Amino acid sequence: MILEILKYPDKRLRTIASPVQEVNSEIKKQVKDMFETMYAAPGIGLAATQVNFHQRLIVIDISDEGNEPLCLINPEIMQKNGEIEYEEGCLSVPNYYESIKRANEIKVSAQNELGQTFEIEAKEMLSICIQHEMDHLNGILFVDHLSKLKQKRLKKKAVKQSKKL
Ligand SMILES: [Zn+2]
């Protein structure tokens, strides 16, 4: 099922997600729907917060073919190294791209869609994507990393656009 993606400046995007207590059938269904929604968008990452489901769960696929699905439940960053700057976008902030600085290499511990704990080392694109999606779980959008002036301009534009719809 394709889910509705919340758009900035929707306040529900500011919700801090709770840990997933158990990877049960409800969570598995949510993972499936989130992959479907992400691929349909199309996007390379989606956090539960963006579809108004406030538990710590993200899905990612940065491959060109869309055949490397990665599901992270209750992700935690264990280590961060280096710095990388990349022009990011977000399904919740359509048609807006800005350069953001993040850690280049990260080590993450999480559970998969079977509830098994695993660790993953990520760099560059995958690392950026995981950090971006994990921010969503804490109610943070990539545009929050920009200057106050840029944020003000963007908000004005987004409010104007949402009134047109
Ligand atoms: Zn995003």
mmCIF file of C-alpha atoms and ligand atoms in Angstrom:
data_model
loop_
_atom_site.group_PDB
_atom_site.id
_atom_site.type_symbol
_atom_site.label_atom_id
_atom_site.label_comp_id
_atom_site.label_asym_id
_atom_site.label_seq_id
_atom_site.Cartn_x
_atom_site.Cartn_y
_atom_site.Cartn_z
ATOM 1 C CA MET A 1 0.000 0.000 0.000
ATOM 2 C CA ILE A 2 1.357 3.412 -0.921
ATOM 3 C CA LEU A 3 1.348 5.754 2.038
ATOM 4 C CA GLU A 4 0.923 9.514 2.085
ATOM 5 C CA ILE A 5 4.186 11.401 2.594
ATOM 6 C CA LEU A 6 3.967 14.406 4.928
ATOM 7 C CA LYS A 7 5.294 17.636 3.430
ATOM 8 C CA TYR A 8 7.264 20.408 5.100
ATOM 9 C CA PRO A 9 6.249 22.486 7.097
ATOM 10 C CA ASP A 10 3.783 19.882 8.486
ATOM 11 C CA LYS A 11 4.285 19.861 12.265
ATOM 12 C CA ARG A 12 3.916 16.078 12.441
ATOM 13 C CA LEU A 13 7.387 15.896 10.841
ATOM 14 C CA ARG A 14 8.669 17.277 14.168
ATOM 15 C CA THR A 15 7.507 14.239 16.160
ATOM 16 C CA ILE A 16 10.222 12.249 17.932
ATOM 17 C CA ALA A 17 9.705 8.569 17.126
ATOM 18 C CA SER A 18 9.558 5.895 19.853
ATOM 19 C CA PRO A 19 11.646 2.713 19.733
ATOM 20 C CA VAL A 20 10.081 -0.295 18.005
ATOM 21 C CA GLN A 21 9.292 -2.664 20.887
ATOM 22 C CA GLU A 22 8.865 -5.817 18.837
ATOM 23 C CA VAL A 23 9.246 -6.596 15.139
ATOM 24 C CA ASN A 24 5.748 -8.033 14.800
ATOM 25 C CA SER A 25 3.386 -8.354 11.838
ATOM 26 C CA GLU A 26 2.307 -4.699 12.144
ATOM 27 C CA ILE A 27 5.930 -3.559 11.830
ATOM 28 C CA LYS A 28 6.588 -5.968 8.940
ATOM 29 C CA LYS A 29 3.559 -4.585 7.091
ATOM 30 C CA GLN A 30 4.806 -1.055 7.761
ATOM 31 C CA VAL A 31 8.263 -1.932 6.344
ATOM 32 C CA LYS A 32 6.658 -3.391 3.208
ATOM 33 C CA ASP A 33 4.422 -0.339 2.699
ATOM 34 C CA MET A 34 7.327 2.038 3.269
ATOM 35 C CA PHE A 35 9.474 0.295 0.632
ATOM 36 C CA GLU A 36 6.551 0.444 -1.787
ATOM 37 C CA THR A 37 6.021 4.145 -1.045
ATOM 38 C CA MET A 38 9.744 4.942 -1.379
ATOM 39 C CA TYR A 39 10.148 3.110 -4.714
ATOM 40 C CA ALA A 40 6.967 4.688 -6.100
ATOM 41 C CA ALA A 41 7.973 8.240 -5.095
ATOM 42 C CA PRO A 42 10.745 7.565 -6.308
ATOM 43 C CA GLY A 43 13.223 8.111 -3.496
ATOM 44 C CA ILE A 44 16.339 6.492 -2.034
ATOM 45 C CA GLY A 45 15.274 6.665 1.604
ATOM 46 C CA LEU A 46 12.189 7.050 3.749
ATOM 47 C CA ALA A 47 11.732 7.382 7.496
ATOM 48 C CA ALA A 48 8.579 6.253 9.320
ATOM 49 C CA THR A 49 8.070 9.824 10.559
ATOM 50 C CA GLN A 50 7.512 10.947 6.949
ATOM 51 C CA VAL A 51 4.491 8.665 6.630
ATOM 52 C CA ASN A 52 3.119 9.692 10.034
ATOM 53 C CA PHE A 53 4.168 6.451 11.793
ATOM 54 C CA HIS A 54 6.164 7.455 14.824
ATOM 55 C CA GLN A 55 8.390 4.485 15.552
ATOM 56 C CA ARG A 56 12.123 4.175 14.857
ATOM 57 C CA LEU A 57 12.192 2.605 11.441
ATOM 58 C CA ILE A 58 13.807 3.624 8.143
ATOM 59 C CA VAL A 59 14.065 2.087 4.674
ATOM 60 C CA ILE A 60 16.795 2.823 2.136
ATOM 61 C CA ASP A 61 17.876 1.740 -1.330
ATOM 62 C CA ILE A 62 20.638 3.771 -2.949
ATOM 63 C CA SER A 63 21.240 1.325 -5.839
ATOM 64 C CA ASP A 64 20.495 2.412 -9.433
ATOM 65 C CA GLU A 65 18.436 -0.725 -10.070
ATOM 66 C CA GLY A 66 16.412 -0.473 -6.857
ATOM 67 C CA ASN A 67 17.357 -4.005 -5.837
ATOM 68 C CA GLU A 68 19.310 -3.400 -2.612
ATOM 69 C CA PRO A 69 16.648 -2.743 0.017
ATOM 70 C CA LEU A 70 17.978 -1.935 3.465
ATOM 71 C CA CYS A 71 15.693 -1.733 6.483
ATOM 72 C CA LEU A 72 16.993 -0.290 9.755
ATOM 73 C CA ILE A 73 14.879 -0.662 12.888
ATOM 74 C CA ASN A 74 15.970 1.209 16.042
ATOM 75 C CA PRO A 75 19.201 2.406 14.356
ATOM 76 C CA GLU A 76 21.973 3.812 16.558
ATOM 77 C CA ILE A 77 25.167 5.469 15.328
ATOM 78 C CA MET A 78 28.102 3.864 17.160
ATOM 79 C CA GLN A 79 30.911 5.740 15.419
ATOM 80 C CA LYS A 80 31.346 8.741 13.132
ATOM 81 C CA ASN A 81 34.410 9.712 11.104
ATOM 82 C CA GLY A 82 35.427 12.395 8.642
ATOM 83 C CA GLU A 83 33.269 14.878 6.814
ATOM 84 C CA ILE A 84 31.455 14.958 3.489
ATOM 85 C CA GLU A 85 29.353 17.632 1.798
ATOM 86 C CA TYR A 86 26.566 16.671 -0.567
ATOM 87 C CA GLU A 87 23.545 18.305 -2.167
ATOM 88 C CA GLU A 88 20.582 16.678 -0.435
ATOM 89 C CA GLY A 89 16.902 16.546 -1.208
ATOM 90 C CA CYS A 90 13.950 15.072 0.650
ATOM 91 C CA LEU A 91 10.570 13.588 -0.296
ATOM 92 C CA SER A 92 9.033 15.812 2.390
ATOM 93 C CA VAL A 93 10.619 18.966 0.916
ATOM 94 C CA PRO A 94 9.885 18.601 -2.817
ATOM 95 C CA ASN A 95 11.971 20.452 -5.418
ATOM 96 C CA TYR A 96 14.499 21.768 -2.928
ATOM 97 C CA TYR A 97 18.162 20.845 -2.822
ATOM 98 C CA GLU A 98 20.943 22.210 -0.647
ATOM 99 C CA SER A 99 24.478 21.249 0.262
ATOM 100 C CA ILE A 100 24.741 19.713 3.747
ATOM 101 C CA LYS A 101 27.819 18.620 5.715
ATOM 102 C CA ARG A 102 27.699 15.263 7.496
ATOM 103 C CA ALA A 103 30.037 12.558 8.770
ATOM 104 C CA ASN A 104 31.559 10.609 5.882
ATOM 105 C CA GLU A 105 31.848 7.249 7.606
ATOM 106 C CA ILE A 106 29.524 5.818 10.214
ATOM 107 C CA LYS A 107 29.076 2.546 12.046
ATOM 108 C CA VAL A 108 25.460 1.767 12.823
ATOM 109 C CA SER A 109 23.797 -0.865 14.949
ATOM 110 C CA ALA A 110 20.170 -1.746 14.136
ATOM 111 C CA GLN A 111 17.653 -4.536 13.778
ATOM 112 C CA ASN A 112 16.479 -5.865 10.429
ATOM 113 C CA GLU A 113 12.901 -6.703 9.391
ATOM 114 C CA LEU A 114 13.307 -10.126 11.049
ATOM 115 C CA GLY A 115 14.176 -8.492 14.360
ATOM 116 C CA GLN A 116 17.828 -9.586 14.165
ATOM 117 C CA THR A 117 20.478 -7.158 15.422
ATOM 118 C CA PHE A 118 23.253 -6.315 12.972
ATOM 119 C CA GLU A 119 25.958 -3.740 12.405
ATOM 120 C CA ILE A 120 26.688 -1.894 9.210
ATOM 121 C CA GLU A 121 29.587 0.316 8.182
ATOM 122 C CA ALA A 122 28.586 2.952 5.679
ATOM 123 C CA LYS A 123 30.394 5.699 3.819
ATOM 124 C CA GLU A 124 29.600 8.438 1.317
ATOM 125 C CA MET A 125 26.087 8.149 -0.193
ATOM 126 C CA LEU A 126 24.848 5.377 2.093
ATOM 127 C CA SER A 127 26.228 7.141 5.152
ATOM 128 C CA ILE A 128 24.599 10.438 4.129
ATOM 129 C CA CYS A 129 21.298 8.712 3.495
ATOM 130 C CA ILE A 130 21.255 6.871 6.845
ATOM 131 C CA GLN A 131 22.066 10.105 8.732
ATOM 132 C CA HIS A 132 19.371 12.010 6.829
ATOM 133 C CA GLU A 133 16.718 9.373 7.573
ATOM 134 C CA MET A 134 17.777 9.018 11.219
ATOM 135 C CA ASP A 135 17.375 12.783 11.618
ATOM 136 C CA HIS A 136 13.718 12.377 10.588
ATOM 137 C CA LEU A 137 13.164 9.989 13.517
ATOM 138 C CA ASN A 138 14.242 12.830 15.807
ATOM 139 C CA GLY A 139 11.972 15.358 14.098
ATOM 140 C CA ILE A 140 14.868 16.964 12.234
ATOM 141 C CA LEU A 141 14.781 17.907 8.549
ATOM 142 C CA PHE A 142 17.844 18.466 6.370
ATOM 143 C CA VAL A 143 16.830 22.086 5.948
ATOM 144 C CA ASP A 144 17.336 22.569 9.719
ATOM 145 C CA HIS A 145 21.068 22.394 8.987
ATOM 146 C CA LEU A 146 20.829 25.531 6.799
ATOM 147 C CA SER A 147 21.211 29.167 7.801
ATOM 148 C CA LYS A 148 18.195 30.860 9.455
ATOM 149 C CA LEU A 149 17.770 33.122 6.429
ATOM 150 C CA LYS A 150 17.577 30.200 3.982
ATOM 151 C CA GLN A 151 15.114 28.425 6.283
ATOM 152 C CA LYS A 152 12.885 31.486 6.440
ATOM 153 C CA ARG A 153 12.790 31.819 2.635
ATOM 154 C CA LEU A 154 12.046 28.132 2.193
ATOM 155 C CA LYS A 155 9.222 28.170 4.738
ATOM 156 C CA LYS A 156 7.565 31.132 3.032
ATOM 157 C CA LYS A 157 7.750 29.340 -0.309
ATOM 158 C CA ALA A 158 6.430 26.050 1.107
ATOM 159 C CA VAL A 159 3.476 27.703 2.863
ATOM 160 C CA LYS A 160 2.576 29.556 -0.356
ATOM 161 C CA GLN A 161 2.689 26.292 -2.335
ATOM 162 C CA SER A 162 0.575 24.365 0.151
ATOM 163 C CA LYS A 163 -2.104 27.062 -0.040
ATOM 164 C CA LYS A 164 -2.303 26.573 -3.804
ATOM 165 C CA LEU A 165 -3.147 22.872 -3.409
HETATM 166 ZN ZN ZN B 1 14.063 13.298 4.077
#
